[in-house]
Every structure is written in structure tokens, then in C-alpha cells.
Amino acid sequence: MSQQFDALIDSYIANKVGIDKNFISTALSKGLQQNIRQLQDDDALKTAGIGNSRLKDANQQMRSDKICWLDKTNNNVYEQEFLELAESFIGHLNRTCYTGINSYEFHYAVYEEGNFYKRHIDQFRSDSNRKFSLINYLNEDWLEEDGGQLYLYQDETVQKIQPESQTAVFFKSDEMEHEVALCKRSRMSITGWLKQV
Ligand code: OGA
Ligand code: MN
């Protein structure tokens, strides 16, 4: 378990972008996909906000995905398993890197065809609680032409990541500029933040 976490942490230390192509199991990925389909059927995915702003129109020019927050009290077996994995990762990170993370939040996100999230960082100006971003993708057989890649901007370079099932990406929320390219196919993920509150 902690060896698995080291893959994500070591690549983060080396490149400022941690990547692990096997962070969650296939079974958990499928369970979480199933949860998202249920949320879609229940019309429970909502337009996401940006920062603390209530300006919905401005938000939608920045991002057009729909989200729903995970919550342990939902008593969903896959959601519980995912959040327990996230908690183990946080414990390991705190022990090995002295990060002092004491809170977290995760949401499901769905980008339909035509959706995007323009270049941004994840820490709000008015709220510096978010220390690290952790993204988990839930899409099988993602092709280059499906769009929806995560673009990460560092210095003069752009790193592109396919949102493929079981892949996790980890970076610092206050410095890493990133973007979700225009999606040409429905794209599912769980995105979250490790926080100090
Ligand atoms: C976000 C975000 C990236 C992705 O939700 O803040 O940047 O690849 N997501 O889904
Ligand atoms: Mn982001």
C-alpha cells in the first residue's frame, strides 16, 4: 500500500506532478463509474462554482463540467472505499513529507462532449486551505482524439495527461497551472483537495 503511494509521491517530488497509472483498482474504478451513472439518472450533478464567486455566467465561461461532492455518510461502498484510500494516502503523505494535511474534499466531475475547464490554479485567492490537488480518472480506452486531456503548464512546457481509468495525478494547488482540453466524449473523474484548515 505505502509502496503504491510512493509512486505518486516520488514522481511528484521529481517533477512537481505526481502520476500513478494504477492508483485505484479496476473494480473500484468501475464501482465509481456506476455511482456517476446513478447520479446522472438522479439528476444530482450540478454546475460547479469557481472560487467563492456566485457569478454563474462568469463561471461557465471558465468551466462547463458538472459535479457532486462525495460524502462518507452516503454509505456507498465504493465511495467509502475511495475515501478510505484517500485517507490512507494522506496519512502516508503526512508521515513521510510532514505536510500537515488535516482535511479533504472530493467531488465527482462529468465533462460532456463540448465541455472544458480553462487554464487556472486550484487555490482561491480568498481561501488558501487547499494544499494539494488529487485527480482520479474513470474512463476506459481514452483516445487522443477524444480530447479532454489534462494540460499542466510548467515553465515553457506543457505536459498532457490522458484521463484514463485508474490514473491519478497529484500536484500543489497554489502553483500548478492546468487546464482540461475540450472534450469530444463524456469524461468522468473524481477531483479533490487535501487541505489544512
Ligand atoms: C479541477 C480540475 C482537472 C481534470 O476540477 O479543478 O482542474 O483533469 N480538474 O479533471
Ligand atoms: Mn483545477
Short mmCIF file of C-alpha atoms and ligand atoms in Angstrom, two decimals:
data_model
loop_
_atom_site.label_atom_id
_atom_site.label_comp_id
_atom_site.label_asym_id
_atom_site.label_seq_id
_atom_site.Cartn_x
_atom_site.Cartn_y
_atom_site.Cartn_z
CA MET A 1 0.00 0.00 0.00
CA SER A 2 2.57 2.59 1.05
CA GLN A 3 4.82 1.46 -1.81
CA GLN A 4 1.97 2.24 -4.16
CA PHE A 5 1.67 5.71 -2.61
CA ASP A 6 5.38 6.24 -3.08
CA ALA A 7 4.95 6.01 -6.87
CA LEU A 8 2.71 9.07 -6.73
CA ILE A 9 4.84 10.92 -4.17
CA ASP A 10 8.20 10.16 -5.81
CA SER A 11 7.07 11.39 -9.22
CA TYR A 12 5.62 14.49 -7.54
CA ILE A 13 8.97 15.19 -5.86
CA ALA A 14 10.86 14.65 -9.12
CA ASN A 15 8.57 16.62 -11.48
CA LYS A 16 6.11 18.63 -9.34
CA VAL A 17 3.48 16.42 -10.98
CA GLY A 18 2.81 13.04 -9.40
CA ILE A 19 1.38 10.39 -11.71
CA ASP A 20 0.35 6.86 -10.87
CA LYS A 21 -1.39 4.81 -13.56
CA ASN A 22 -2.67 2.25 -11.03
CA PHE A 23 -3.77 4.28 -8.04
CA ILE A 24 -7.20 2.66 -7.75
CA SER A 25 -8.20 -0.87 -8.78
CA THR A 26 -10.24 -1.69 -11.86
CA ALA A 27 -13.06 -2.87 -9.60
CA LEU A 28 -13.13 0.41 -7.66
CA SER A 29 -12.98 2.41 -10.89
CA LYS A 30 -15.97 0.51 -12.24
CA GLY A 31 -17.90 0.98 -9.00
CA LEU A 32 -17.27 4.72 -9.07
CA GLN A 33 -18.32 4.90 -12.73
CA GLN A 34 -21.55 3.17 -11.71
CA ASN A 35 -22.06 5.78 -8.96
CA ILE A 36 -21.71 8.56 -11.50
CA ARG A 37 -24.29 6.95 -13.79
CA GLN A 38 -26.68 6.75 -10.84
CA LEU A 39 -26.07 10.43 -10.04
CA GLN A 40 -26.81 11.25 -13.68
CA ASP A 41 -30.07 9.30 -13.53
CA ASP A 42 -30.98 11.11 -10.29
CA ASP A 43 -30.09 14.48 -11.83
CA ALA A 44 -27.74 15.04 -8.89
CA LEU A 45 -24.78 16.52 -10.80
CA LYS A 46 -24.78 20.32 -10.65
CA THR A 47 -22.98 23.17 -12.35
CA ALA A 48 -19.76 23.80 -10.49
CA GLY A 49 -18.80 27.10 -8.88
CA ILE A 50 -15.43 28.83 -9.24
CA GLY A 51 -13.77 30.10 -6.11
CA ASN A 52 -16.23 31.78 -3.83
CA SER A 53 -17.92 33.57 -6.66
CA ARG A 54 -21.65 33.41 -7.16
CA LEU A 55 -21.36 34.80 -10.67
CA LYS A 56 -22.68 31.83 -12.53
CA ASP A 57 -22.20 33.20 -16.05
CA ALA A 58 -18.55 34.03 -15.43
CA ASN A 59 -18.08 30.52 -14.02
CA GLN A 60 -19.49 28.89 -17.07
CA GLN A 61 -17.07 30.70 -19.34
CA MET A 62 -14.25 29.15 -17.29
CA ARG A 63 -15.61 25.64 -16.86
CA SER A 64 -18.59 23.65 -18.03
CA ASP A 65 -18.36 20.40 -16.07
CA LYS A 66 -20.96 19.19 -13.58
CA ILE A 67 -20.10 17.94 -10.12
CA CYS A 68 -21.36 16.21 -6.99
CA TRP A 69 -19.44 16.04 -3.68
CA LEU A 70 -18.51 12.69 -2.14
CA ASP A 71 -19.65 12.12 1.42
CA LYS A 72 -18.93 9.20 3.75
CA THR A 73 -22.43 9.45 5.17
CA ASN A 74 -23.82 8.43 1.77
CA ASN A 75 -22.93 4.90 2.91
CA ASN A 76 -21.96 3.89 -0.60
CA VAL A 77 -19.45 1.05 -0.62
CA TYR A 78 -17.29 2.41 -3.47
CA GLU A 79 -17.40 5.97 -2.19
CA GLN A 80 -16.31 4.71 1.25
CA GLU A 81 -13.51 2.63 -0.28
CA PHE A 82 -12.28 5.59 -2.30
CA LEU A 83 -12.33 7.97 0.68
CA GLU A 84 -10.57 5.42 2.88
CA LEU A 85 -7.86 5.10 0.22
CA ALA A 86 -7.56 8.90 0.13
CA GLU A 87 -7.27 8.96 3.94
CA SER A 88 -4.51 6.31 3.84
CA PHE A 89 -2.69 8.36 1.23
CA ILE A 90 -2.99 11.50 3.37
CA GLY A 91 -1.66 9.60 6.40
CA HIS A 92 1.30 8.36 4.40
CA LEU A 93 1.97 11.80 2.93
CA ASN A 94 1.86 13.43 6.37
CA ARG A 95 4.20 10.82 7.86
CA THR A 96 6.74 10.89 5.04
CA CYS A 97 6.60 14.55 3.94
CA TYR A 98 5.39 16.37 7.09
CA THR A 99 2.60 18.02 5.12
CA GLY A 100 0.16 18.55 8.00
CA ILE A 101 -2.95 17.82 5.96
CA ASN A 102 -5.96 17.63 8.27
CA SER A 103 -8.94 17.81 5.94
CA TYR A 104 -10.04 16.95 2.43
CA GLU A 105 -12.86 17.28 -0.08
CA PHE A 106 -13.57 15.33 -3.26
CA HIS A 107 -16.17 15.66 -5.98
CA TYR A 108 -17.26 13.57 -8.92
CA ALA A 109 -16.97 15.53 -12.16
CA VAL A 110 -18.53 14.87 -15.54
CA TYR A 111 -17.50 16.73 -18.67
CA GLU A 112 -19.90 16.11 -21.52
CA GLU A 113 -18.87 16.49 -25.14
CA GLY A 114 -18.05 20.19 -25.70
CA ASN A 115 -17.12 20.79 -22.03
CA PHE A 116 -13.77 22.18 -20.80
CA TYR A 117 -12.04 23.90 -17.87
CA LYS A 118 -9.80 26.78 -18.91
CA ARG A 119 -6.31 27.36 -17.55
CA HIS A 120 -6.38 28.00 -13.78
CA ILE A 121 -4.86 27.13 -10.40
CA ASP A 122 -6.88 25.42 -7.68
CA GLN A 123 -6.26 27.69 -4.75
CA PHE A 124 -8.74 30.53 -4.30
CA ARG A 125 -7.34 33.98 -3.61
CA SER A 126 -9.68 34.31 -0.66
CA ASP A 127 -9.03 30.84 0.75
CA SER A 128 -5.66 29.14 0.99
CA ASN A 129 -6.86 25.90 2.60
CA ARG A 130 -6.30 23.79 -0.48
CA LYS A 131 -2.72 22.49 -0.40
CA PHE A 132 -2.68 19.61 -2.88
CA SER A 133 -4.90 18.53 -5.76
CA LEU A 134 -5.54 14.84 -6.39
CA ILE A 135 -7.37 13.82 -9.56
CA ASN A 136 -8.53 10.30 -10.38
CA TYR A 137 -9.80 9.40 -13.84
CA LEU A 138 -12.54 6.89 -14.57
CA ASN A 139 -12.55 6.48 -18.36
CA GLU A 140 -11.66 3.36 -20.26
CA ASP A 141 -9.91 3.30 -23.63
CA TRP A 142 -9.47 7.04 -23.89
CA LEU A 143 -8.12 8.04 -27.30
CA GLU A 144 -6.08 11.07 -28.29
CA GLU A 145 -8.95 12.27 -30.50
CA ASP A 146 -11.38 12.15 -27.54
CA GLY A 147 -9.79 15.42 -26.32
CA GLY A 148 -10.24 16.12 -22.60
CA GLN A 149 -6.55 15.81 -21.79
CA LEU A 150 -5.25 17.47 -18.64
CA TYR A 151 -2.70 20.11 -19.66
CA LEU A 152 -0.17 21.04 -16.99
CA TYR A 153 1.86 24.20 -17.52
CA GLN A 154 5.36 24.41 -16.07
CA ASP A 155 7.89 26.99 -17.24
CA GLU A 156 7.73 26.81 -21.02
CA THR A 157 6.46 23.26 -21.24
CA VAL A 158 3.02 21.70 -21.42
CA GLN A 159 2.55 18.18 -20.12
CA LYS A 160 -0.52 16.35 -21.40
CA ILE A 161 -2.19 13.56 -19.48
CA GLN A 162 -4.84 11.19 -20.81
CA PRO A 163 -7.81 10.90 -18.40
CA GLU A 164 -7.56 7.11 -18.42
CA SER A 165 -9.15 4.90 -15.80
CA GLN A 166 -7.01 4.20 -12.68
CA THR A 167 -4.66 7.10 -13.37
CA ALA A 168 -4.12 9.54 -10.50
CA VAL A 169 -2.47 12.95 -10.77
CA PHE A 170 -1.17 14.90 -7.79
CA PHE A 171 0.20 18.44 -7.60
CA LYS A 172 0.39 21.53 -5.40
CA SER A 173 -2.83 23.54 -5.56
CA ASP A 174 -1.33 27.01 -5.26
CA GLU A 175 1.23 26.88 -8.08
CA MET A 176 0.38 24.38 -10.81
CA GLU A 177 -1.48 25.94 -13.70
CA HIS A 178 -3.62 23.46 -15.56
CA GLU A 179 -6.49 23.09 -17.95
CA VAL A 180 -8.94 20.48 -19.21
CA ALA A 181 -8.94 20.46 -23.02
CA LEU A 182 -12.22 20.46 -24.89
CA CYS A 183 -13.87 17.06 -24.51
CA LYS A 184 -15.17 15.22 -27.52
CA ARG A 185 -16.56 12.38 -25.45
CA SER A 186 -18.13 12.19 -21.99
CA ARG A 187 -15.36 12.26 -19.36
CA MET A 188 -15.62 11.11 -15.72
CA SER A 189 -13.31 11.80 -12.80
CA ILE A 190 -13.04 12.37 -9.08
CA THR A 191 -11.15 15.51 -8.22
CA GLY A 192 -10.23 16.54 -4.73
CA TRP A 193 -8.12 18.66 -2.48
CA LEU A 194 -6.03 17.90 0.57
CA LYS A 195 -6.43 20.78 2.96
CA GLN A 196 -5.07 22.46 6.04
CA VAL A 197 -7.90 24.08 7.92
C1 OGA B 1 -10.47 20.89 -11.38
C2 OGA B 1 -9.59 20.42 -12.46
C3 OGA B 1 -8.76 18.64 -13.85
C4 OGA B 1 -9.17 17.37 -14.51
O1 OGA B 1 -11.54 20.29 -11.16
O2 OGA B 1 -10.11 21.90 -10.73
O3 OGA B 1 -8.71 21.16 -12.83
O4 OGA B 1 -8.34 16.80 -15.23
N1 OGA B 1 -9.74 19.18 -12.98
O5 OGA B 1 -10.30 16.92 -14.32
MN MN B 2 -8.18 22.52 -11.30
#
